[in-house]
Coordinates of N, CA and C in Angstrom, one line a residue:
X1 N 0.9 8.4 9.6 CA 2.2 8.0 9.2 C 2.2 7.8 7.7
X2 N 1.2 7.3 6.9 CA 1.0 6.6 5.8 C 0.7 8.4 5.0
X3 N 0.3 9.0 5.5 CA 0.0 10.1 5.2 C 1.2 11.1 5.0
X4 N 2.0 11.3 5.6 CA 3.3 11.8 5.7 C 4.3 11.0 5.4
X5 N 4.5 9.7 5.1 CA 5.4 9.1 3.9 C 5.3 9.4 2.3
X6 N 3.7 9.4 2.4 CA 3.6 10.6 1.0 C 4.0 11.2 0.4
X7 N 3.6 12.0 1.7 CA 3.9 13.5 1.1 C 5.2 13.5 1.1
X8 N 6.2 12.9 1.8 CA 7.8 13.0 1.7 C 7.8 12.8 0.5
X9 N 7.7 11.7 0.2 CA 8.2 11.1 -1.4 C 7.5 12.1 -2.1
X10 N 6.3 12.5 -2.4 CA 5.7 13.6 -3.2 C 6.4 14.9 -3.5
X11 N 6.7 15.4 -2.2 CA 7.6 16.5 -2.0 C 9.0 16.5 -2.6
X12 N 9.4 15.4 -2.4 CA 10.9 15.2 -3.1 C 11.0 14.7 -4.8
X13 N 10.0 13.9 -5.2 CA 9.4 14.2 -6.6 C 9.1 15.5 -6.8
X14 N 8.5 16.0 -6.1 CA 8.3 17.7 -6.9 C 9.7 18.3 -6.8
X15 N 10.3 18.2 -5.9 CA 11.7 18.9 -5.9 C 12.2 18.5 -7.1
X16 N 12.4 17.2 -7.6 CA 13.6 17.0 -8.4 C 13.0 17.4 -10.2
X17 N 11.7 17.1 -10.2 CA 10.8 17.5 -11.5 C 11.4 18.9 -11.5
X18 N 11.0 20.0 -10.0 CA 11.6 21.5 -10.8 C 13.1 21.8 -11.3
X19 N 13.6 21.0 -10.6 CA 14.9 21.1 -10.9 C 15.2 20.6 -12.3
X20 N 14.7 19.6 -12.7 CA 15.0 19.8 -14.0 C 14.6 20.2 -15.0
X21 N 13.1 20.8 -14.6 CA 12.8 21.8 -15.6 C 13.3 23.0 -15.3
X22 N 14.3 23.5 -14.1 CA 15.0 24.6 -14.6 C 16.1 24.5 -14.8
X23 N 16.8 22.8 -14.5 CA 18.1 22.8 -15.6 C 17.9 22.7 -17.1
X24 N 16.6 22.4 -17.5 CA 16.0 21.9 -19.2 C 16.7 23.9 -19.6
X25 N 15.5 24.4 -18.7 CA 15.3 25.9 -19.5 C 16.7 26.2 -19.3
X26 N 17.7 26.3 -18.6 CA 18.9 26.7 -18.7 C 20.4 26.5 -19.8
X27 N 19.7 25.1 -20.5 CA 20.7 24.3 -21.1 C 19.8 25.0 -22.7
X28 N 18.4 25.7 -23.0 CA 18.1 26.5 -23.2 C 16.5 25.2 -24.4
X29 N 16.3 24.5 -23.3 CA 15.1 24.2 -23.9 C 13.9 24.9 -24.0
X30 N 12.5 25.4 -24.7 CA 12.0 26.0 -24.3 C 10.8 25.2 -24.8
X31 N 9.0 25.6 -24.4 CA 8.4 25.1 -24.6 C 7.7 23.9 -23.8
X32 N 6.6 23.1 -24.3 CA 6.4 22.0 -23.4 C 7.4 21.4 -23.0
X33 N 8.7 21.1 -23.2 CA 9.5 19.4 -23.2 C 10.2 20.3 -21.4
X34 N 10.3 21.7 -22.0 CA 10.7 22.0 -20.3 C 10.0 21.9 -19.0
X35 N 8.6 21.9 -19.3 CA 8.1 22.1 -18.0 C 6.7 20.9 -17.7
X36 N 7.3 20.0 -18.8 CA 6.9 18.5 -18.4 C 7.4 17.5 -17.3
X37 N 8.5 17.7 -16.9 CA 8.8 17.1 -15.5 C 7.7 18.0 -14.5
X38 N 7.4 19.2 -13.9 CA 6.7 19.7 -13.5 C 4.6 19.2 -13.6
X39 N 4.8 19.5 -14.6 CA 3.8 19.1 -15.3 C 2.7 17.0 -14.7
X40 N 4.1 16.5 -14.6 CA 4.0 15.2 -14.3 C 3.9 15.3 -12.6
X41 N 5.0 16.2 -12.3 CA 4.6 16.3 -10.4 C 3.1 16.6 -10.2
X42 N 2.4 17.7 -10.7 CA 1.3 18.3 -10.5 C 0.5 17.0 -10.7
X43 N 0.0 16.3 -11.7 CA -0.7 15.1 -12.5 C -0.7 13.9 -10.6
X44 N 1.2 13.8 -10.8 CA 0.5 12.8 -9.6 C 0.1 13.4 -8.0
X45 N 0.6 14.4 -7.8 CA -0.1 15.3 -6.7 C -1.5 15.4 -6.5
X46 N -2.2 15.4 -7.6 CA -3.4 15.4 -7.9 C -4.6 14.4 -7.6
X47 N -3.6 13.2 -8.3 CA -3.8 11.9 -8.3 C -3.4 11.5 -7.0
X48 N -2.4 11.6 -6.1 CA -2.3 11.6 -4.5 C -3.1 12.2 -3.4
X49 N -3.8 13.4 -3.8 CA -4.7 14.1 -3.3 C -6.2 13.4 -3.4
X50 N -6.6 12.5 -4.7 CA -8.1 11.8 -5.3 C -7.9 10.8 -4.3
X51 N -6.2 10.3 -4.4 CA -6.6 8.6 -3.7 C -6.5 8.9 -1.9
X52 N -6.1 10.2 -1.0 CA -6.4 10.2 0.2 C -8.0 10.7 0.5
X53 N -8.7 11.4 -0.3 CA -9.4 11.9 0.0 C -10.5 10.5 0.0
X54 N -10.5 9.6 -0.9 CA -11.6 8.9 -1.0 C -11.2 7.6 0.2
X55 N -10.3 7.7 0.8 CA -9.7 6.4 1.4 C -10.8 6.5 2.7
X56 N -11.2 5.5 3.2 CA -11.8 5.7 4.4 C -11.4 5.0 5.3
X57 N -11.0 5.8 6.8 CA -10.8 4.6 7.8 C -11.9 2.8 8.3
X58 N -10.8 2.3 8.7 CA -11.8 1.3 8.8 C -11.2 0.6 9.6
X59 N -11.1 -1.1 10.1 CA -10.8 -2.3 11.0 C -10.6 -3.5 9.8
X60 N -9.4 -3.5 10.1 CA -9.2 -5.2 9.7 C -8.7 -6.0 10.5
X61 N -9.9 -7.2 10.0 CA -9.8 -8.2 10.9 C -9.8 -10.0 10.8
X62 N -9.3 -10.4 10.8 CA -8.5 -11.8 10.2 C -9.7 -13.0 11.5
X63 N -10.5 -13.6 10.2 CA -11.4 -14.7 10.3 C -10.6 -16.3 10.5
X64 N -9.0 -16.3 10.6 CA -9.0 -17.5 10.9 C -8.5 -17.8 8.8
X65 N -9.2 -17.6 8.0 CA -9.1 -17.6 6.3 C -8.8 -16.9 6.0
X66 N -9.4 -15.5 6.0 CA -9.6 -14.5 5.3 C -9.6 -13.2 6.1
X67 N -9.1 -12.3 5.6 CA -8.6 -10.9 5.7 C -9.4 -10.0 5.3
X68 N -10.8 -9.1 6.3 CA -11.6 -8.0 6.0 C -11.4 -6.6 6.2
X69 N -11.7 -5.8 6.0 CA -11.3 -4.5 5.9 C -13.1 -3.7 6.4
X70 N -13.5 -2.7 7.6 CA -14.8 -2.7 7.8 C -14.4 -1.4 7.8
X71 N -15.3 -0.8 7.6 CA -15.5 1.0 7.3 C -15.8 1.4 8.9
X72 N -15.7 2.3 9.5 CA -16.0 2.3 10.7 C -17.5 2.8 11.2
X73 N -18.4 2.5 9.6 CA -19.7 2.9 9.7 C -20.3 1.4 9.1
X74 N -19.2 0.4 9.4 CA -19.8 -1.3 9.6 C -19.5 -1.7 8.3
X75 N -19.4 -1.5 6.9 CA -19.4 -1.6 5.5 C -18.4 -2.5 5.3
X76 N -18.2 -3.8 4.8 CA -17.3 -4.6 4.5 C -16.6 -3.8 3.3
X77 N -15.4 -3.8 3.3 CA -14.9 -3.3 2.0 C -14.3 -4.1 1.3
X78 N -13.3 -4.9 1.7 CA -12.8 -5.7 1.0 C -12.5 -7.2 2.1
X79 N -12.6 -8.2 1.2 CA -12.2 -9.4 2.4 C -11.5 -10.5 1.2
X80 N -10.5 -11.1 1.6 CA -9.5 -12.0 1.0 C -8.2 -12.5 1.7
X81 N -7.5 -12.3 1.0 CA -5.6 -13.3 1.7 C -4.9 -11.6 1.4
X82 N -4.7 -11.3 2.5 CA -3.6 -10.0 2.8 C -2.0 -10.7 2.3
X83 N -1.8 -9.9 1.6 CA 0.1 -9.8 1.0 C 0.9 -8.4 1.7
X84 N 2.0 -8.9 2.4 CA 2.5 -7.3 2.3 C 3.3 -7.0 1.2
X85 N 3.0 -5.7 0.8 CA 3.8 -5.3 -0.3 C 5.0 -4.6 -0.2
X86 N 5.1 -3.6 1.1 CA 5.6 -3.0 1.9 C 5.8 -2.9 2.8
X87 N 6.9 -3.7 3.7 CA 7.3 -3.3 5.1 C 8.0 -2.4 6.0
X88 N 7.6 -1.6 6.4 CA 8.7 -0.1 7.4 C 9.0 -0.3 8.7
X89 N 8.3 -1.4 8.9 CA 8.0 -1.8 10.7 C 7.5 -0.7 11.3
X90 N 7.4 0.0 11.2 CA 5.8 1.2 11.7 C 4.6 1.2 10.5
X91 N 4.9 0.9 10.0 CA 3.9 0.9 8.4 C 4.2 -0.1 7.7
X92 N 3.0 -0.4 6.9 CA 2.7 -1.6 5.7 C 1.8 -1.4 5.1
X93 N 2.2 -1.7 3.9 CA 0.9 -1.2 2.5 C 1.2 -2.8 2.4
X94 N -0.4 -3.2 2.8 CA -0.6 -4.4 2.3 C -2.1 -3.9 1.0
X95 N -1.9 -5.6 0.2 CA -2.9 -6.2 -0.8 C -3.6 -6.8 -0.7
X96 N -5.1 -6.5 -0.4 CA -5.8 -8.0 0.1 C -6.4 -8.2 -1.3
X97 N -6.2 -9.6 -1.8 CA -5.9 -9.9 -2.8 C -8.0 -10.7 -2.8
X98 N -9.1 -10.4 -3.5 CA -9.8 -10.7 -3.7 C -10.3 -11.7 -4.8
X99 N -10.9 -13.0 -4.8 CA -11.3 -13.3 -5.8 C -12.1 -12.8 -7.2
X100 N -11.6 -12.7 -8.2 CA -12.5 -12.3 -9.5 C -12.7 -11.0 -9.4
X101 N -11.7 -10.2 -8.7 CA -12.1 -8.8 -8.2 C -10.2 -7.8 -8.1
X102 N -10.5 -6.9 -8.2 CA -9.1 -5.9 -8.4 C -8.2 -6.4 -6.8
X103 N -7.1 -6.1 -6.7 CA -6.9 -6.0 -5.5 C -7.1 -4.8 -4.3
X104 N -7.2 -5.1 -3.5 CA -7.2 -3.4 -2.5 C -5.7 -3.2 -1.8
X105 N -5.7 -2.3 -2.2 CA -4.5 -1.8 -1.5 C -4.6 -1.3 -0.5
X106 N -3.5 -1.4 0.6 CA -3.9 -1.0 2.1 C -3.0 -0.2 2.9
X107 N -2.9 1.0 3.6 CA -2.0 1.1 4.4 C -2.3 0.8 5.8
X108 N -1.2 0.2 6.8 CA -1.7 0.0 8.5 C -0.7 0.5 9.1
X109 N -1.0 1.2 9.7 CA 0.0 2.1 10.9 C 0.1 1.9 12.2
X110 N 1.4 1.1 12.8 CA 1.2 1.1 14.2 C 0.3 1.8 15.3
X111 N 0.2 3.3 14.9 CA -0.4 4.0 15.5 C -2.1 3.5 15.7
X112 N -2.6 2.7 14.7 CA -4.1 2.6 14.7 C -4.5 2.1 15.8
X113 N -3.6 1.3 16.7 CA -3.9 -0.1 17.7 C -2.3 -0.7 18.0
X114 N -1.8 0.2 18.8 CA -0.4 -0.2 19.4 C -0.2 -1.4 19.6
X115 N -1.7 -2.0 21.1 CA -1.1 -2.9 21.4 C -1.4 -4.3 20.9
X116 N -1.5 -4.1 19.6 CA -2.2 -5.4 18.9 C -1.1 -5.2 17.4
X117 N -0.1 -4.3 16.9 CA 0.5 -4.0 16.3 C 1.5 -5.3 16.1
X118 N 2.2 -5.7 17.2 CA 3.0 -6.9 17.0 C 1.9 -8.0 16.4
X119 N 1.2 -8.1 17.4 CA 0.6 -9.4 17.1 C -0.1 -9.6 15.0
X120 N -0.3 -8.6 14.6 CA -0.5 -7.9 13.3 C 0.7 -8.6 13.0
X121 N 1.6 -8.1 12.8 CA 2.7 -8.4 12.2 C 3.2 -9.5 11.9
X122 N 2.7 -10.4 12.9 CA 3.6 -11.9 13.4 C 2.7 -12.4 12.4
X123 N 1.0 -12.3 12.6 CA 0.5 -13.2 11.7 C 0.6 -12.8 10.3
X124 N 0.7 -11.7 10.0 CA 0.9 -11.5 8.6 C 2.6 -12.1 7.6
X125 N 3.4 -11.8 8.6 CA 4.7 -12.6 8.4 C 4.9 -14.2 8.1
X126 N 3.7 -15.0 9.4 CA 3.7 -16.4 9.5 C 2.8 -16.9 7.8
X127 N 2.0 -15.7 7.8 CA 1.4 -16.2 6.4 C 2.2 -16.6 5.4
X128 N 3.1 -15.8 5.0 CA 4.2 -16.2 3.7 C 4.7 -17.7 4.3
X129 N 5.2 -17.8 5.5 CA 5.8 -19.0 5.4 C 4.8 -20.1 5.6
X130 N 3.4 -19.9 6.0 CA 2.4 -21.2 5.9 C 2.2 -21.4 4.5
X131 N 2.1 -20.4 3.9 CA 1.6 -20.5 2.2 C 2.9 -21.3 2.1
X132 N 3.8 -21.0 2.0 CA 4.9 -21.8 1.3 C 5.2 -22.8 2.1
X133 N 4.8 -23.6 3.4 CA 4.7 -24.8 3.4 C 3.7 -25.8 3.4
X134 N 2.5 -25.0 3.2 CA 1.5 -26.0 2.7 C 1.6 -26.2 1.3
X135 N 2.4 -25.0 0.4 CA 2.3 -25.6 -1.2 C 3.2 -26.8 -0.9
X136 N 4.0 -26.5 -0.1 CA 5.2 -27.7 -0.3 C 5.3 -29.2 0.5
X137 N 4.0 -28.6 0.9 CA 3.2 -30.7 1.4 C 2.4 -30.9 0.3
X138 N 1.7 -30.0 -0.4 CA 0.5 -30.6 -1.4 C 1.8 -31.0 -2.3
X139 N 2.8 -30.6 -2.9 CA 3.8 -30.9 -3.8 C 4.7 -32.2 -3.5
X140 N 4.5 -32.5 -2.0 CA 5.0 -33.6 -1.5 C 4.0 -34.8 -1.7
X141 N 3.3 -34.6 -1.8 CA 1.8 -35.5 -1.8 C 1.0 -36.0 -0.3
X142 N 1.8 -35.1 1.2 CA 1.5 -35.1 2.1 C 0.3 -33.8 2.2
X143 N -0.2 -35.0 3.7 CA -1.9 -34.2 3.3 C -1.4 -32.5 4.2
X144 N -2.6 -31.4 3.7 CA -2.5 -30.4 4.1 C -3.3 -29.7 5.5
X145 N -3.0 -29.4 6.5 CA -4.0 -29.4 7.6 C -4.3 -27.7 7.8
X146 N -5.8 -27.6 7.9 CA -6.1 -26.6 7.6 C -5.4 -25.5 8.7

């Protein structure tokens, strides 16, 4: 799914890049400045192509704290507090946001595990609102329960 949302948007960037490098050459630009929209589709195509090829499937799985990501040849890859960045309700590019470390970016697709899909969702949703009412006990000076 995560795969073919891509390529939509990719595809429809490339569409509109040619189009204006052949409305540029028409209005009678010639040279690099015309076939730099083009030029930019290919760059991130490329770049779209580096980041699926290296992505690896894997299992995330929520400890109760923390949010892991396991390679399906056992390899922790990333473990922290998942953010969604993006919600489609079949899809979510979440961030599991690591200490002293980049974040990872994530996509999860209903399709990986149907019937555990909702339950996904509920806790990752409930998380925004625990975070924001446990800031808002510690800001009260009421105690916080883990």
């Amino acid at each position: 799914m995560a795969d073919r949302l891509m390529g939509i948007c990719w595809t429809a960037g490339a569409g509109c890049a040619s189009a204006a490098a052949i409305g540029l050459t028409l209005q009678g630009t010639t040279g690099w400045r015309a076939w730099t929209p083009c030029a930019a589709a290919l760059l991130s195509g490329l770049s779209l192509w580096r980041s699926r090829r290296q992505s690896i499937p894997g299992e995330l799985t929520f400890d109760g704290d923390d949010w892991s990501q396991t390679s399906t040849v056992g390899v922790v890859m990333a473990t922290g507090r998942a953010r969604i960045a993006l919600d489609l309700q079949r899809l979510m590019l979440l961030r599991i946001e690591e200490d002293r470390r980049p974040g990872h970016w994530l996509w999860v697709d209903r399709d990986g595990d149907r019937s555990r899909w909702r339950d996904l969702r509920r806790v990752l949703c409930a998380g925004r609102h625990v975070t924001a009412s446990a800031a808002q006990r510690r800001q009260d000076g009421r105690a916080v329960l883990p």
